[in-house]
Structure formats: structure tokens, C-alpha cells
């Protein structure tokens, strides 16, 4: 059990949580298409490319923070559920 906690703490336990569905792969492809369309619409200048890169990175950071918060909430909820179950055991 302690090794799982250490893996979670060190960031080694999340590799298996990436969806491998066709829907997920399709969304990644769509994002790439939209990104290219934005570059084409804005003009492929260094300033516009830098702006899009900043937007993309900031969005990725926000999604990562949201995912971390969801994991933390789910983990805490699971611990509370286990504690409640064990406290009611005969």
C-alpha cells in the first residue's frame, strides 16, 4: 500500500489514465485541425504563433489543475466512504 501512495506522490501513477478510446483520439485530431485553422486564419506570423502557443499552454495548465482537483476530491470522497463503511461494520 505504501508504494502506491509514493507512486501517486511522485507522479508515477497517472500514466494509465489517458483514455485510449477512438473518441479521445478523434478529439485530439480535431484539436490539431482547429489549431492549424486558427494559425491560418490569424496568419502564421511569429507573434500570432506565440499567442496561440501561450493560449494553448495556459489552457493545458488550467485543465491539469482542474484534473488534479477532481482527483483530490475523488480520493478524499473514497477515503470518507471507506471510513463510513468500516465504522458501520458489525
GROMACS .gro file of N, CA and C in nm:
model
  270
    1UNK      N    1   0.083  -0.121   0.000
    1UNK     CA    2   0.000   0.000   0.000
    1UNK      C    3   0.086   0.126   0.000
    2UNK      N    4   0.195   0.124   0.075
    2UNK     CA    5   0.278   0.242   0.082
    2UNK      C    6   0.340   0.275  -0.053
    3UNK      N    7   0.370   0.173  -0.135
    3UNK     CA    8   0.430   0.201  -0.265
    3UNK      C    9   0.331   0.272  -0.357
    4UNK      N   10   0.203   0.242  -0.348
    4UNK     CA   11   0.103   0.312  -0.428
    4UNK      C   12   0.096   0.459  -0.388
    5UNK      N   13   0.099   0.485  -0.259
    5UNK     CA   14   0.096   0.623  -0.211
    5UNK      C   15   0.219   0.699  -0.261
    6UNK      N   16   0.335   0.636  -0.256
    6UNK     CA   17   0.457   0.701  -0.304
    6UNK      C   18   0.452   0.724  -0.455
    7UNK      N   19   0.396   0.629  -0.529
    7UNK     CA   20   0.382   0.647  -0.674
    7UNK      C   21   0.291   0.765  -0.704
    8UNK      N   22   0.182   0.775  -0.632
    8UNK     CA   23   0.090   0.889  -0.651
    8UNK      C   24   0.161   1.019  -0.618
    9UNK      N   25   0.232   1.021  -0.506
    9UNK     CA   26   0.301   1.142  -0.463
    9UNK      C   27   0.408   1.184  -0.563
   10UNK      N   28   0.480   1.087  -0.619
   10UNK     CA   29   0.589   1.121  -0.710
   10UNK      C   30   0.544   1.138  -0.854
   11UNK      N   31   0.414   1.120  -0.879
   11UNK     CA   32   0.360   1.141  -1.013
   11UNK      C   33   0.377   1.024  -1.107
   12UNK      N   34   0.402   0.906  -1.054
   12UNK     CA   35   0.424   0.788  -1.138
   12UNK      C   36   0.299   0.703  -1.154
   13UNK      N   37   0.187   0.746  -1.104
   13UNK     CA   38   0.068   0.660  -1.105
   13UNK      C   39  -0.037   0.705  -1.207
   14UNK      N   40  -0.008   0.803  -1.289
   14UNK     CA   41  -0.110   0.855  -1.378
   14UNK      C   42  -0.098   0.815  -1.523
   15UNK      N   43   0.004   0.734  -1.556
   15UNK     CA   44   0.025   0.700  -1.696
   15UNK      C   45  -0.089   0.621  -1.756
   16UNK      N   46  -0.159   0.545  -1.675
   16UNK     CA   47  -0.265   0.458  -1.726
   16UNK      C   48  -0.401   0.527  -1.734
   17UNK      N   49  -0.408   0.655  -1.703
   17UNK     CA   50  -0.538   0.720  -1.700
   17UNK      C   51  -0.570   0.794  -1.830
   18UNK      N   52  -0.483   0.786  -1.929
   18UNK     CA   53  -0.509   0.851  -2.058
   18UNK      C   54  -0.607   0.764  -2.135
   19UNK      N   55  -0.720   0.821  -2.175
   19UNK     CA   56  -0.818   0.740  -2.249
   19UNK      C   57  -0.758   0.687  -2.380
   20UNK      N   58  -0.788   0.565  -2.412
   20UNK     CA   59  -0.740   0.504  -2.535
   20UNK      C   60  -0.855   0.475  -2.631
   21UNK      N   61  -0.962   0.550  -2.616
   21UNK     CA   62  -1.080   0.528  -2.700
   21UNK      C   63  -1.065   0.601  -2.833
   22UNK      N   64  -1.143   0.558  -2.929
   22UNK     CA   65  -1.145   0.624  -3.059
   22UNK      C   66  -1.199   0.767  -3.044
   23UNK      N   67  -1.293   0.787  -2.953
   23UNK     CA   68  -1.348   0.921  -2.929
   23UNK      C   69  -1.239   1.017  -2.882
   24UNK      N   70  -1.154   0.971  -2.791
   24UNK     CA   71  -1.045   1.054  -2.741
   24UNK      C   72  -0.946   1.088  -2.853
   25UNK      N   73  -0.907   0.986  -2.930
   25UNK     CA   74  -0.815   1.009  -3.041
   25UNK      C   75  -0.876   1.106  -3.142
   26UNK      N   76  -1.006   1.096  -3.163
   26UNK     CA   77  -1.075   1.186  -3.255
   26UNK      C   78  -1.070   1.330  -3.204
   27UNK      N   79  -1.087   1.348  -3.075
   27UNK     CA   80  -1.081   1.483  -3.016
   27UNK      C   81  -0.942   1.543  -3.032
   28UNK      N   82  -0.839   1.463  -3.014
   28UNK     CA   83  -0.702   1.511  -3.032
   28UNK      C   84  -0.680   1.556  -3.176
   29UNK      N   85  -0.729   1.477  -3.270
   29UNK     CA   86  -0.717   1.513  -3.411
   29UNK      C   87  -0.792   1.642  -3.441
   30UNK      N   88  -0.912   1.655  -3.383
   30UNK     CA   89  -0.991   1.778  -3.403
   30UNK      C   90  -0.917   1.899  -3.349
   31UNK      N   91  -0.856   1.886  -3.232
   31UNK     CA   92  -0.781   1.997  -3.175
   31UNK      C   93  -0.666   2.039  -3.266
   32UNK      N   94  -0.599   1.942  -3.325
   32UNK     CA   95  -0.490   1.973  -3.416
   32UNK      C   96  -0.541   2.046  -3.541
   33UNK      N   97  -0.654   2.002  -3.593
   33UNK     CA   98  -0.714   2.068  -3.709
   33UNK      C   99  -0.753   2.212  -3.674
   34UNK      N  100  -0.818   2.230  -3.560
   34UNK     CA  101  -0.860   2.364  -3.518
   34UNK      C  102  -0.741   2.454  -3.494
   35UNK      N  103  -0.636   2.399  -3.437
   35UNK     CA  104  -0.515   2.477  -3.413
   35UNK      C  105  -0.457   2.526  -3.546
   36UNK      N  106  -0.451   2.438  -3.643
   36UNK     CA  107  -0.399   2.479  -3.774
   36UNK      C  108  -0.491   2.581  -3.840
   37UNK      N  109  -0.622   2.564  -3.824
   37UNK     CA  110  -0.717   2.661  -3.881
   37UNK      C  111  -0.700   2.798  -3.816
   38UNK      N  112  -0.675   2.801  -3.687
   38UNK     CA  113  -0.651   2.929  -3.619
   38UNK      C  114  -0.523   2.994  -3.669
   39UNK      N  115  -0.420   2.916  -3.685
   39UNK     CA  116  -0.293   2.970  -3.737
   39UNK      C  117  -0.316   3.028  -3.876
   40UNK      N  118  -0.388   2.953  -3.960
   40UNK     CA  119  -0.415   3.001  -4.096
   40UNK      C  120  -0.500   3.128  -4.095
   41UNK      N  121  -0.600   3.133  -4.007
   41UNK     CA  122  -0.690   3.249  -4.001
   41UNK      C  123  -0.619   3.373  -3.946
   42UNK      N  124  -0.533   3.351  -3.846
   42UNK     CA  125  -0.462   3.464  -3.784
   42UNK      C  126  -0.343   3.509  -3.867
   43UNK      N  127  -0.294   3.421  -3.947
   43UNK     CA  128  -0.169   3.446  -4.019
   43UNK      C  129  -0.055   3.382  -3.943
   44UNK      N  130   0.027   3.309  -4.011
   44UNK     CA  131   0.133   3.233  -3.946
   44UNK      C  132   0.255   3.322  -3.922
   45UNK      N  133   0.234   3.424  -3.839
   45UNK     CA  134   0.346   3.511  -3.801
   45UNK      C  135   0.401   3.465  -3.666
   46UNK      N  136   0.524   3.499  -3.635
   46UNK     CA  137   0.580   3.459  -3.504
   46UNK      C  138   0.496   3.510  -3.386
   47UNK      N  139   0.444   3.632  -3.396
   47UNK     CA  140   0.364   3.687  -3.286
   47UNK      C  141   0.233   3.610  -3.268
   48UNK      N  142   0.166   3.580  -3.380
   48UNK     CA  143   0.041   3.507  -3.372
   48UNK      C  144   0.063   3.364  -3.324
   49UNK      N  145   0.170   3.303  -3.371
   49UNK     CA  146   0.203   3.168  -3.328
   49UNK      C  147   0.234   3.167  -3.178
   50UNK      N  148   0.307   3.266  -3.131
   50UNK     CA  149   0.340   3.276  -2.988
   50UNK      C  150   0.213   3.296  -2.905
   51UNK      N  151   0.121   3.376  -2.956
   51UNK     CA  152  -0.005   3.399  -2.885
   51UNK      C  153  -0.086   3.270  -2.876
   52UNK      N  154  -0.095   3.197  -2.985
   52UNK     CA  155  -0.167   3.070  -2.983
   52UNK      C  156  -0.098   2.970  -2.891
   53UNK      N  157   0.034   2.967  -2.892
   53UNK     CA  158   0.107   2.877  -2.803
   53UNK      C  159   0.082   2.912  -2.656
   54UNK      N  160   0.080   3.042  -2.624
   54UNK     CA  161   0.050   3.085  -2.486
   54UNK      C  162  -0.090   3.044  -2.446
   55UNK      N  163  -0.185   3.063  -2.537
   55UNK     CA  164  -0.324   3.024  -2.509
   55UNK      C  165  -0.332   2.874  -2.484
   56UNK      N  166  -0.270   2.796  -2.572
   56UNK     CA  167  -0.274   2.651  -2.561
   56UNK      C  168  -0.210   2.604  -2.431
   57UNK      N  169  -0.096   2.661  -2.395
   57UNK     CA  170  -0.028   2.621  -2.272
   57UNK      C  171  -0.107   2.660  -2.148
   58UNK      N  172  -0.165   2.779  -2.149
   58UNK     CA  173  -0.247   2.823  -2.035
   58UNK      C  174  -0.368   2.734  -2.019
   59UNK      N  175  -0.431   2.698  -2.131
   59UNK     CA  176  -0.545   2.608  -2.126
   59UNK      C  177  -0.503   2.471  -2.071
   60UNK      N  178  -0.390   2.420  -2.116
   60UNK     CA  179  -0.342   2.291  -2.066
   60UNK      C  180  -0.314   2.298  -1.916
   61UNK      N  181  -0.257   2.408  -1.870
   61UNK     CA  182  -0.231   2.426  -1.726
   61UNK      C  183  -0.361   2.426  -1.647
   62UNK      N  184  -0.462   2.496  -1.700
   62UNK     CA  185  -0.592   2.503  -1.632
   62UNK      C  186  -0.656   2.366  -1.625
   63UNK      N  187  -0.653   2.292  -1.734
   63UNK     CA  188  -0.711   2.158  -1.736
   63UNK      C  189  -0.637   2.066  -1.639
   64UNK      N  190  -0.506   2.079  -1.632
   64UNK     CA  191  -0.427   1.999  -1.539
   64UNK      C  192  -0.464   2.030  -1.394
   65UNK      N  193  -0.478   2.158  -1.363
   65UNK     CA  194  -0.517   2.198  -1.227
   65UNK      C  195  -0.656   2.145  -1.193
   66UNK      N  196  -0.747   2.153  -1.289
   66UNK     CA  197  -0.883   2.103  -1.269
   66UNK      C  198  -0.881   1.952  -1.246
   67UNK      N  199  -0.803   1.881  -1.326
   67UNK     CA  200  -0.793   1.735  -1.312
   67UNK      C  201  -0.734   1.698  -1.176
   68UNK      N  202  -0.632   1.771  -1.132
   68UNK     CA  203  -0.574   1.746  -1.001
   68UNK      C  204  -0.677   1.765  -0.891
   69UNK      N  205  -0.755   1.872  -0.901
   69UNK     CA  206  -0.858   1.899  -0.801
   69UNK      C  207  -0.965   1.789  -0.801
   70UNK      N  208  -1.003   1.742  -0.920
   70UNK     CA  209  -1.101   1.633  -0.929
   70UNK      C  210  -1.046   1.505  -0.868
   71UNK      N  211  -0.919   1.476  -0.894
   71UNK     CA  212  -0.857   1.358  -0.835
   71UNK      C  213  -0.857   1.370  -0.683
   72UNK      N  214  -0.816   1.485  -0.633
   72UNK     CA  215  -0.810   1.505  -0.488
   72UNK      C  216  -0.948   1.489  -0.425
   73UNK      N  217  -1.049   1.548  -0.489
   73UNK     CA  218  -1.185   1.537  -0.438
   73UNK      C  219  -1.230   1.391  -0.437
   74UNK      N  220  -1.208   1.320  -0.547
   74UNK     CA  221  -1.247   1.180  -0.556
   74UNK      C  222  -1.174   1.093  -0.455
   75UNK      N  223  -1.047   1.121  -0.436
   75UNK     CA  224  -0.969   1.044  -0.339
   75UNK      C  225  -1.022   1.066  -0.198
   76UNK      N  226  -1.046   1.193  -0.164
   76UNK     CA  227  -1.099   1.223  -0.030
   76UNK      C  228  -1.237   1.161  -0.011
   77UNK      N  229  -1.319   1.166  -0.113
   77UNK     CA  230  -1.452   1.107  -0.105
   77UNK      C  231  -1.441   0.956  -0.085
   78UNK      N  232  -1.348   0.892  -0.156
   78UNK     CA  233  -1.327   0.749  -0.139
   78UNK      C  234  -1.283   0.714   0.001
   79UNK      N  235  -1.194   0.794   0.058
   79UNK     CA  236  -1.148   0.770   0.196
   79UNK      C  237  -1.264   0.786   0.293
   80UNK      N  238  -1.345   0.889   0.274
   80UNK     CA  239  -1.462   0.909   0.362
   80UNK      C  240  -1.559   0.792   0.351
   81UNK      N  241  -1.580   0.745   0.229
   81UNK     CA  242  -1.669   0.632   0.207
   81UNK      C  243  -1.616   0.507   0.277
   82UNK      N  244  -1.487   0.481   0.263
   82UNK     CA  245  -1.428   0.365   0.331
   82UNK      C  246  -1.440   0.378   0.483
   83UNK      N  247  -1.414   0.497   0.535
   83UNK     CA  248  -1.424   0.518   0.680
   83UNK      C  249  -1.566   0.496   0.726
   84UNK      N  250  -1.663   0.544   0.651
   84UNK     CA  251  -1.803   0.526   0.688
   84UNK      C  252  -1.841   0.378   0.687
   85UNK      N  253  -1.794   0.307   0.586
   85UNK     CA  254  -1.824   0.164   0.576
   85UNK      C  255  -1.762   0.088   0.691
   86UNK      N  256  -1.635   0.116   0.723
   86UNK     CA  257  -1.569   0.045   0.833
   86UNK      C  258  -1.627   0.082   0.968
   87UNK      N  259  -1.676   0.204   0.983
   87UNK     CA  260  -1.737   0.244   1.110
   87UNK      C  261  -1.871   0.179   1.130
   88UNK      N  262  -1.937   0.135   1.024
   88UNK     CA  263  -2.067   0.071   1.037
   88UNK      C  264  -2.058  -0.081   1.035
   89UNK      N  265  -1.937  -0.133   1.019
   89UNK     CA  266  -1.920  -0.279   1.013
   89UNK      C  267  -1.959  -0.340   1.147
   90UNK      N  268  -2.024  -0.459   1.143
   90UNK     CA  269  -2.067  -0.523   1.270
   90UNK      C  270  -1.950  -0.574   1.352
   0.00000   0.00000   0.00000
